Each structure stands twice: as C-alpha cells, then as structure tokens.
XYZ file of C-alpha atoms in Angstrom:
255
model
C 107.943 81.966 146.608
C 105.596 79.510 145.858
C 105.179 75.511 146.593
C 105.954 72.629 144.553
C 103.679 70.033 146.302
C 101.303 68.270 144.397
C 98.889 68.383 147.155
C 99.605 72.006 147.561
C 100.736 73.607 150.956
C 99.046 75.293 153.778
C 100.042 77.174 156.774
C 98.702 79.074 159.580
C 100.712 81.983 161.279
C 99.094 83.565 164.331
C 100.149 87.101 165.435
C 98.671 88.491 168.482
C 94.903 88.283 167.795
C 95.081 87.691 164.004
C 95.606 84.477 162.513
C 96.784 84.370 158.804
C 95.825 81.044 156.720
C 98.052 81.270 153.329
C 97.504 78.205 150.614
C 99.528 77.464 147.841
C 99.613 75.132 144.696
C 101.966 75.041 142.067
C 99.345 75.254 139.324
C 98.244 78.804 139.974
C 96.884 78.275 143.579
C 94.356 75.875 142.326
C 92.682 73.124 144.885
C 93.028 69.313 145.371
C 90.636 67.627 147.520
C 93.657 67.263 150.184
C 94.054 71.142 150.489
C 90.110 72.082 150.488
C 89.607 69.511 153.308
C 93.163 71.172 155.170
C 91.707 74.688 155.179
C 88.193 73.479 156.069
C 89.990 71.855 159.069
C 92.270 74.991 159.457
C 88.914 77.377 159.984
C 87.366 75.000 162.078
C 90.264 75.097 164.775
C 90.805 78.889 164.516
C 87.111 79.327 165.145
C 87.304 77.648 168.397
C 90.273 79.598 169.136
C 89.754 82.400 171.765
C 92.879 84.212 171.534
C 91.781 84.649 167.702
C 89.734 87.836 167.048
C 90.773 88.012 162.650
C 91.735 85.401 160.479
C 93.390 86.441 156.815
C 92.836 84.346 153.774
C 95.692 84.710 151.472
C 97.231 82.608 148.711
C 100.805 82.087 147.920
C 102.981 84.303 145.205
C 102.225 87.697 143.476
C 100.320 86.156 140.366
C 96.949 84.361 140.317
C 95.119 84.187 143.663
C 93.193 81.083 143.115
C 92.568 79.215 139.828
C 89.676 76.771 141.098
C 89.169 73.230 141.371
C 92.222 71.120 140.221
C 91.790 70.112 136.476
C 93.817 67.242 136.783
C 91.640 65.789 139.719
C 88.467 66.928 137.773
C 89.507 64.386 134.893
C 90.295 61.955 137.238
C 86.393 61.951 138.866
C 85.162 58.518 137.631
C 81.633 58.366 139.285
C 78.807 60.205 141.009
C 80.191 59.990 144.406
C 83.531 60.897 143.679
C 82.165 63.770 141.582
C 79.957 64.785 144.945
C 82.825 64.102 147.208
C 85.453 66.945 145.343
C 82.909 69.507 145.024
C 81.948 68.774 148.425
C 85.094 70.129 149.428
C 84.444 73.747 148.444
C 80.863 73.279 150.231
C 82.349 72.478 153.264
C 85.157 75.562 153.080
C 82.452 77.712 152.286
C 80.285 76.885 154.831
C 83.445 77.041 157.434
C 83.421 80.189 156.166
C 80.456 80.921 157.146
C 79.968 79.462 160.447
C 83.644 80.602 161.304
C 82.969 82.739 164.501
C 85.933 85.228 163.171
C 86.058 87.395 160.717
C 87.514 86.737 157.475
C 89.481 89.273 155.900
C 90.975 88.617 152.174
C 93.433 89.214 150.831
C 93.282 88.888 146.618
C 96.637 89.674 144.829
C 95.568 88.454 141.378
C 93.819 86.913 139.223
C 90.529 84.496 140.209
C 88.924 81.600 138.450
C 85.340 79.681 139.927
C 86.113 78.364 143.305
C 88.445 81.157 144.122
C 85.529 83.716 143.193
C 83.688 81.668 145.415
C 86.552 82.181 148.348
C 86.661 85.577 148.031
C 82.884 85.974 148.572
C 82.660 84.000 151.402
C 84.966 86.265 153.245
C 83.841 88.877 155.337
C 85.703 92.291 153.618
C 88.091 91.850 150.914
C 91.437 93.475 149.767
C 92.399 93.198 146.532
C 95.072 94.664 143.785
C 94.090 95.633 139.975
C 95.239 92.646 139.040
C 92.237 90.540 140.730
C 90.290 89.648 137.616
C 87.510 87.511 137.845
C 85.866 84.940 136.000
C 83.231 82.142 136.273
C 84.597 79.674 133.502
C 82.206 76.838 134.419
C 80.173 76.586 131.548
C 82.904 76.687 129.009
C 84.020 72.998 130.452
C 80.295 72.201 130.785
C 79.459 72.144 134.537
C 78.136 75.114 136.239
C 79.355 77.223 139.689
C 76.710 75.617 141.211
C 78.569 74.981 144.819
C 79.786 78.713 145.163
C 76.840 80.528 143.474
C 74.801 81.019 146.773
C 78.051 82.867 148.161
C 78.803 84.927 145.123
C 74.890 85.978 144.731
C 74.983 86.679 148.515
C 77.871 89.319 147.673
C 76.973 90.951 143.830
C 73.200 90.004 143.549
C 71.255 87.805 140.808
C 72.142 89.874 137.667
C 75.930 90.186 138.345
C 76.332 86.709 138.821
C 74.345 85.790 135.752
C 76.213 88.518 133.615
C 79.549 86.994 135.125
C 78.496 83.363 134.855
C 76.985 83.636 131.014
C 79.784 85.652 129.811
C 81.824 82.580 131.195
C 85.204 83.151 128.835
C 85.256 87.155 129.992
C 87.334 88.505 132.691
C 85.770 91.279 134.702
C 88.229 93.574 136.244
C 88.842 94.320 139.875
C 86.843 97.565 139.881
C 83.884 95.803 138.282
C 84.413 93.657 141.357
C 84.202 96.272 143.698
C 81.511 97.879 141.922
C 79.431 94.958 142.737
C 80.392 94.220 146.106
C 82.822 91.179 145.751
C 85.869 93.192 146.643
C 85.670 96.012 149.540
C 88.926 97.999 148.441
C 91.232 97.575 145.164
C 94.783 99.132 145.280
C 97.576 99.895 142.589
C 100.107 97.806 144.112
C 100.616 94.757 146.363
C 102.654 97.028 148.902
C 99.879 99.310 149.259
C 97.365 96.278 149.736
C 99.581 95.146 152.272
C 100.088 97.981 154.292
C 96.067 98.726 154.100
C 95.361 95.022 155.344
C 97.642 95.445 158.137
C 96.361 98.813 159.499
C 92.618 97.624 158.928
C 93.224 93.853 160.283
C 95.009 95.689 163.718
C 92.052 98.028 164.005
C 89.505 95.602 163.838
C 91.207 93.122 165.969
C 91.485 96.133 168.628
C 87.506 96.004 168.642
C 84.981 93.655 171.085
C 85.580 90.015 170.106
C 81.970 88.924 171.429
C 80.417 92.210 169.206
C 82.339 90.830 166.123
C 81.360 87.211 166.643
C 77.354 88.512 167.488
C 77.631 91.096 164.137
C 78.762 88.443 161.727
C 76.178 85.943 162.863
C 73.650 89.018 161.907
C 75.736 89.554 158.330
C 75.299 85.618 157.604
C 71.667 85.612 158.871
C 69.545 83.573 156.357
C 72.138 80.874 155.027
C 71.894 78.276 157.808
C 70.141 75.993 155.059
C 73.436 76.290 153.132
C 75.033 73.108 155.202
C 72.605 70.963 153.089
C 72.226 73.499 149.679
C 75.978 73.739 148.934
C 76.107 69.710 149.144
C 73.057 69.142 147.261
C 74.737 71.458 144.771
C 77.866 69.434 144.932
C 76.304 66.152 143.971
C 74.815 67.972 140.739
C 78.233 69.268 139.817
C 79.360 65.823 140.388
C 77.210 64.504 137.882
C 77.800 67.076 135.304
C 81.526 66.624 135.387
C 80.969 62.927 134.175
C 78.947 64.223 130.844
C 80.675 63.748 127.482
C 80.418 67.387 127.113
C 82.719 67.963 130.027
C 85.104 64.841 129.546
C 85.877 66.526 125.972
C 86.311 69.544 126.968
C 88.678 68.606 130.014
C 90.767 66.614 127.671
C 90.738 69.441 124.792
C 92.661 71.602 127.910
C 94.924 69.251 129.219
C 96.395 69.165 125.423
C-alpha cells in the first residue's frame, strides 16, 4: 500500500526495543521538504528514547525505495535561499542519522536514486533485494550529488562514487552495491529480506545498548565536521539548481 498524500507520509512503529520508520510519497517515495523535516525530527526523537535500541528505516510499497529529491520542489526553487533550504533537508537527515545514538538498519526493497542512495549510505547496516539497483543521476540535470557524497564515499570509496556519479545515466545493480560496501546483504525476494531483517534486528536488540552506542560513535569517527560541510554543500547545490542548464533539464524531464 502506498500513500497518495502530496506531502508524503511518515509513520513510526515501536515493537519492544525496535523502532521502524516508514516513509512514503506517491512519486516513487521521493522527498519533499516537509517529509525531510519530519524524518529528521523522528530520528532525533528516537535517538533520545532510552527504550529503543535499533531503528529500521524503510519506505512504502514494493517498488522504488526512494527516488531522491522531489522534482516538483526542485522546479519551484526560485532563489539561492530556497535552494539552500531545500537541499539542507537532506543534510539534516544524514546528520541526524550520523548522530543518532541508535544503530540504523536500512531496508531497501527497490531502485534507489540520488538522495535515496545517500539515505542508504547513512544507515549502519543495509538489507536489499536484487531489485535494489542504484543511480546517481544528478549530473544529468545540471547539479551534483554534493550533499550526500560524504556519506556515500564513506561507504563505497572515492573510485566507486566517481564511477557511479560520472556514469550518471547508468544503473548499478544490487550486487555491485554490495561488492562496494553500500549494501550488507542482498536477497532474491522481499520475503527473504524481511525474514532475515527480523531475525537480525532482534539479535542486535539483545546486545548491550550502551556498547552499541559507543561502537556507533567509533564507526562514525572523523565526521563531526559534516554538520557544517553538508549545509555548505547544500548552498552550492541550491545555486546549481538555479542555473539555466538545470532549469532547462528539469523542464524537459517534466514534459
């Protein structure tokens, strides 16, 4: 089942020590600004919930995991401040995931583009299906994956993000993503994914929460400057989205 809400939907379900955040949008689970803000707030709230040990991040439906930024909102950006503000939404989500005291497990059931790849990269452990191909298509519309790049590069390395981003119209399959380190496990079916995710999350939730929190800090060591870096990158992207090249590319896409 998928939402038909123009601003998307976001639900949090808590089962014991495991919280599941599910986001959705009728346009292939893309992100409008309001949905990014709601996801950031949900992550901050769960981070401070002592009853929670593990967070599962998933999206609605059985098709795309996330189509990245909303094209409608990209086209609506009319000045530098609006551009920075919109792309800062992704910066705030990634930083919320990075700073979250809980281990975040990603459930990627389908194709993932742009900001969706950034979300997957910001998870601590990712389960995916064979349908979960990835693409960084930003260069095709005149911008670049500047905001999500630190998270993606942290997972797959400079060579792989270079290959992924410069071949902006090409899909990389789920096994490529696993080989490079973006995905932890890949399954043939969604049922197999969900069965293993259920088992894995229960096992992880049985560990010492304090140990998990301290270990996550170590895994994300050296990223404290992202609070500033990602917002600065958002400002650059906001400038690029106002370029004549991008305005033209977005118009062609909509047609």
